[in-house]
């Protein structure tokens, strides 16, 4: 067969394969696009619910603190102090003392009683999952408010009046805003707050609903969307989807050829990499937002293969977690990082090194002893090691986790809770777990300069951390404007590409030396290191 004929056959085969791929993906990707939109809306309803839960968590923490002091003093001086406490909060509008009959004894802002249009009976209030709080709708002339009640004793209760800001529910994508609304309601159907851009609620009919129900409070968030909006959105994305399908078809062939040259079992390849110690610690610095000083770093795993390729974490971390290899991988990179950074840790006793720990690893037998052995082998102080408990999976046993965190704290380790606000754990569980640091997820940092509701959430997290004597670190900082907004909210530390991406060990040491030489400057990117 001539070379020219082989070339023609190859071109024909590629054209035929590409045509077949486009025909198949035309239907598959169209359905996938609609499914992705549905999942996005379902996730957005969870975001609206988490934001509302954060407000209730804050109010619950405030009421618990007051209840521990005993019966509320209704003297003028005590009410003045209470008004100051309410004023400093971001969501609580009033605190009231209530007797068992439901009558208001006194109020921090007695003027707000004039706006009440009725008061729920105790039997009509809905209990939280832990039965510590009761939620109810407060009818006011200015609209509905949310009441949160906590008993002090058999005679008196405390009630916080919350106004859930509509901006907290402003979460819809621009293309769907005109034909959607977001509602927050109690489980008995009573609406508490809502967001209807451009009066959308009055125009909606035959809507599709996406609902998220809280597992801690009698609360749910509902998104209503006009089905035609989904179709319009899907139609607008058709051409880019088909273009992407063509590109994916070509990439698929290239990836298939690459895949065929790889071992058949990816878990076997993972084990080979672990045996060859190909997983290396990369470090992303944590910095003081005001001064730019480097105060620590987070250990992140990268797979440096023998052929020179560096594999990003999303290409192997899920497999390592599902196959049970994540524990071995974590011990490897932690031991190497501690050994390599031991001079730095001894030089600066305030420098903190943090590492991600899965909930399953935290609860594994002998975890605390193994952690102590690894740190002792590197001859570093346990007070310089921070264990970030990730929320990609839920803590299976909160009681055991609390005991493990307490034991770790007794040995000097610090425990941080990662992805706060979007993960599995509720804010009310933070105090019980005993974590000492909250890490604000990049989701809120990305939105903090353009979305007032993100500012409100960050302020609530900072306020709650202050109540619990916890530190706060913001992740994913990329712009100076985000630094300024975070400082205004009370956040003191952060990490992100503004200062540096994750760096291999050698370049990270060079980075530290360069920062020391330039100490006193505001945080800024280092192009020669970030490249």
Coordinates of N, CA and C in Angstrom, one line a residue, residues 378-470:
X378 N 11.6 14.3 63.5 CA 12.1 15.5 62.9 C 12.6 16.5 63.9
X379 N 12.5 16.2 65.2 CA 12.9 17.1 66.3 C 12.4 18.5 66.1
X380 N 11.1 18.6 65.9 CA 10.4 19.8 65.8 C 9.3 19.9 66.9
X381 N 8.8 21.1 67.2 CA 7.8 21.3 68.2 C 6.4 21.0 67.7
X382 N 5.7 20.2 68.4 CA 4.3 19.9 68.0 C 3.5 21.2 67.9
X383 N 3.8 22.3 68.6 CA 3.1 23.5 68.6 C 3.3 24.3 67.2
X384 N 4.2 23.8 66.4 CA 4.4 24.4 65.1 C 3.7 23.5 64.0
X385 N 2.9 22.5 64.4 CA 2.2 21.7 63.4 C 0.7 21.9 63.5
X386 N 0.1 22.2 62.4 CA -1.4 22.4 62.3 C -2.0 21.3 61.4
X387 N -3.0 20.6 62.0 CA -3.7 19.6 61.2 C -5.0 20.1 60.7
X388 N -5.1 20.2 59.4 CA -6.3 20.7 58.7 C -7.2 19.6 58.4
X389 N -8.3 19.5 59.1 CA -9.3 18.4 58.9 C -10.2 18.8 57.7
X390 N -10.0 18.1 56.6 CA -10.8 18.4 55.4 C -12.2 18.0 55.5
X391 N -13.1 18.6 54.7 CA -14.6 18.3 54.8 C -15.1 17.6 53.6
X392 N -14.1 17.0 52.8 CA -14.6 16.3 51.6 C -15.4 15.1 52.0
X393 N -15.2 14.5 53.2 CA -16.1 13.5 53.7 C -16.5 13.9 55.1
X394 N -17.6 13.4 55.6 CA -18.2 13.7 56.8 C -17.5 12.9 58.0
X395 N -17.4 13.6 59.1 CA -16.9 12.9 60.3 C -17.9 11.8 60.7
X396 N -17.4 10.6 60.7 CA -18.4 9.4 61.0 C -18.7 9.4 62.5
X397 N -17.8 9.8 63.3 CA -18.1 9.7 64.8 C -17.6 11.0 65.4
X398 N -18.5 12.0 65.6 CA -18.1 13.3 66.1 C -17.6 13.2 67.6
X399 N -18.1 12.3 68.4 CA -17.7 12.1 69.7 C -16.2 11.6 69.8
X400 N -15.9 10.6 68.9 CA -14.5 10.2 68.9 C -13.6 11.2 68.3
X401 N -14.1 12.0 67.3 CA -13.2 13.0 66.7 C -12.9 14.1 67.8
X402 N -13.9 14.4 68.6 CA -13.7 15.4 69.6 C -12.7 15.0 70.6
X403 N -12.7 13.7 71.0 CA -11.7 13.2 71.9 C -10.3 13.2 71.3
X404 N -10.2 12.8 70.0 CA -8.9 12.8 69.4 C -8.3 14.3 69.3
X405 N -9.2 15.2 68.9 CA -8.8 16.6 68.8 C -8.3 17.1 70.2
X406 N -9.0 16.7 71.2 CA -8.6 17.1 72.6 C -7.3 16.5 72.9
X407 N -7.0 15.3 72.6 CA -5.7 14.6 72.9 C -4.6 15.3 72.1
X408 N -4.9 15.6 70.8 CA -3.9 16.3 70.0 C -3.5 17.7 70.6
X409 N -4.6 18.4 71.1 CA -4.3 19.7 71.7 C -3.5 19.6 73.0
X410 N -3.7 18.5 73.7 CA -2.9 18.4 75.0 C -1.5 18.1 74.7
X411 N -1.2 17.6 73.5 CA 0.2 17.4 73.1 C 0.8 18.6 72.3
X412 N 0.0 19.6 72.1 CA 0.5 20.9 71.5 C 0.1 21.1 70.1
X413 N -0.5 20.1 69.4 CA -0.9 20.3 68.0 C -2.1 21.2 68.0
X414 N -2.2 21.9 66.8 CA -3.4 22.7 66.6 C -4.2 22.1 65.5
X415 N -5.5 22.2 65.6 CA -6.4 21.6 64.6 C -7.2 22.7 63.9
X416 N -7.2 22.7 62.6 CA -8.0 23.6 61.8 C -9.1 22.9 61.1
X417 N -10.2 23.6 60.9 CA -11.3 23.1 60.1 C -11.3 23.8 58.7
X418 N -11.1 23.0 57.7 CA -11.0 23.5 56.3 C -12.3 23.6 55.7
X419 N -12.4 24.4 54.6 CA -13.6 24.6 53.8 C -14.9 25.0 54.6
X420 N -14.7 25.8 55.6 CA -15.8 26.2 56.5 C -16.9 26.9 55.7
X421 N -18.1 26.5 55.8 CA -19.2 27.2 55.2 C -19.8 26.5 54.0
X422 N -19.0 25.5 53.4 CA -19.5 24.8 52.2 C -19.3 23.3 52.4
X423 N -18.6 22.8 53.5 CA -18.4 21.4 53.7 C -19.5 20.8 54.4
X424 N -19.2 19.6 55.0 CA -20.3 18.8 55.7 C -20.6 19.4 57.1
X425 N -19.6 19.9 57.8 CA -19.8 20.3 59.2 C -20.6 21.6 59.3
X426 N -21.5 21.6 60.3 CA -22.2 22.9 60.6 C -21.3 23.7 61.6
X427 N -21.6 25.0 61.6 CA -20.8 25.9 62.5 C -21.0 25.5 63.9
X428 N -22.2 25.0 64.2 CA -22.5 24.7 65.6 C -21.6 23.6 66.1
X429 N -21.1 22.8 65.2 CA -20.2 21.6 65.6 C -18.8 22.0 65.9
X430 N -18.4 23.3 65.5 CA -17.0 23.7 65.6 C -16.6 23.7 67.1
X431 N -17.5 24.3 67.9 CA -17.2 24.5 69.3 C -17.0 23.1 70.0
X432 N -17.9 22.2 69.6 CA -17.8 20.9 70.2 C -16.5 20.1 69.8
X433 N -16.1 20.3 68.5 CA -15.0 19.6 68.0 C -13.7 20.0 68.6
X434 N -13.6 21.3 68.9 CA -12.4 21.9 69.6 C -11.4 22.3 68.6
X435 N -11.7 22.6 67.4 CA -10.7 23.1 66.4 C -10.4 24.5 66.8
X436 N -9.1 24.9 66.5 CA -8.7 26.3 67.0 C -8.5 27.2 65.8
X437 N -8.7 26.8 64.6 CA -8.6 27.6 63.4 C -9.7 27.4 62.4
X438 N -10.3 28.4 61.9 CA -11.3 28.3 60.8 C -10.6 28.8 59.5
X439 N -10.7 28.0 58.4 CA -10.2 28.3 57.1 C -11.4 28.7 56.2
X440 N -11.5 30.0 55.8 CA -12.6 30.4 54.9 C -12.3 30.0 53.5
X441 N -13.3 29.3 52.9 CA -13.1 28.7 51.6 C -12.9 29.8 50.5
X442 N -12.2 29.4 49.4 CA -12.0 30.3 48.3 C -13.3 30.8 47.7
X443 N -14.4 30.1 47.9 CA -15.7 30.4 47.3 C -16.1 31.8 47.8
X444 N -15.9 32.1 49.1 CA -16.3 33.4 49.6 C -15.2 34.5 49.3
X445 N -14.0 34.1 49.3 CA -12.9 35.1 49.0 C -13.1 35.6 47.5
X446 N -13.4 34.7 46.6 CA -13.6 35.1 45.2 C -14.7 36.2 45.1
X447 N -15.8 36.0 45.9 CA -16.9 36.9 45.8 C -16.9 38.1 46.7
X448 N -15.9 38.2 47.6 CA -16.0 39.2 48.6 C -15.9 40.7 48.1
X449 N -15.3 40.9 46.9 CA -15.2 42.2 46.4 C -16.4 42.6 45.5
X450 N -17.3 41.6 45.2 CA -18.4 41.9 44.3 C -19.7 41.5 44.8
X451 N -19.8 40.8 46.0 CA -21.0 40.3 46.5 C -21.1 40.6 47.9
X452 N -22.1 41.5 48.3 CA -22.2 41.9 49.7 C -22.6 40.7 50.6
X453 N -23.3 39.8 50.0 CA -23.7 38.6 50.9 C -22.4 37.8 51.3
X454 N -21.4 37.8 50.5 CA -20.2 37.1 50.9 C -19.5 37.9 52.0
X455 N -19.6 39.2 52.0 CA -19.0 40.0 53.1 C -19.7 39.7 54.4
X456 N -21.1 39.5 54.3 CA -21.9 39.2 55.5 C -21.5 37.9 56.0
X457 N -21.3 36.9 55.2 CA -20.9 35.5 55.6 C -19.5 35.6 56.3
X458 N -18.6 36.2 55.7 CA -17.2 36.3 56.2 C -17.2 37.0 57.6
X459 N -18.0 38.1 57.7 CA -18.2 38.8 59.0 C -18.7 37.9 60.0
X460 N -19.7 37.1 59.7 CA -20.3 36.2 60.6 C -19.3 35.1 61.1
X461 N -18.5 34.6 60.1 CA -17.5 33.6 60.5 C -16.4 34.2 61.4
X462 N -16.0 35.4 61.1 CA -15.0 36.1 62.0 C -15.6 36.4 63.4
X463 N -16.9 36.8 63.4 CA -17.5 37.1 64.7 C -17.6 35.8 65.5
X464 N -18.1 34.7 64.8 CA -18.2 33.4 65.5 C -16.8 32.9 66.0
X465 N -15.8 33.1 65.2 CA -14.4 32.7 65.6 C -14.0 33.5 66.8
X466 N -14.4 34.8 66.8 CA -14.0 35.6 68.0 C -14.7 35.1 69.3
X467 N -16.0 34.7 69.1 CA -16.7 34.2 70.3 C -16.0 32.9 70.8
X468 N -15.5 32.1 69.9 CA -14.9 30.8 70.3 C -13.4 30.9 70.5
X469 N -12.8 32.1 70.4 CA -11.3 32.3 70.6 C -10.6 31.4 69.5
X470 N -11.0 31.6 68.3 CA -10.3 30.8 67.2 C -9.7 31.8 66.2

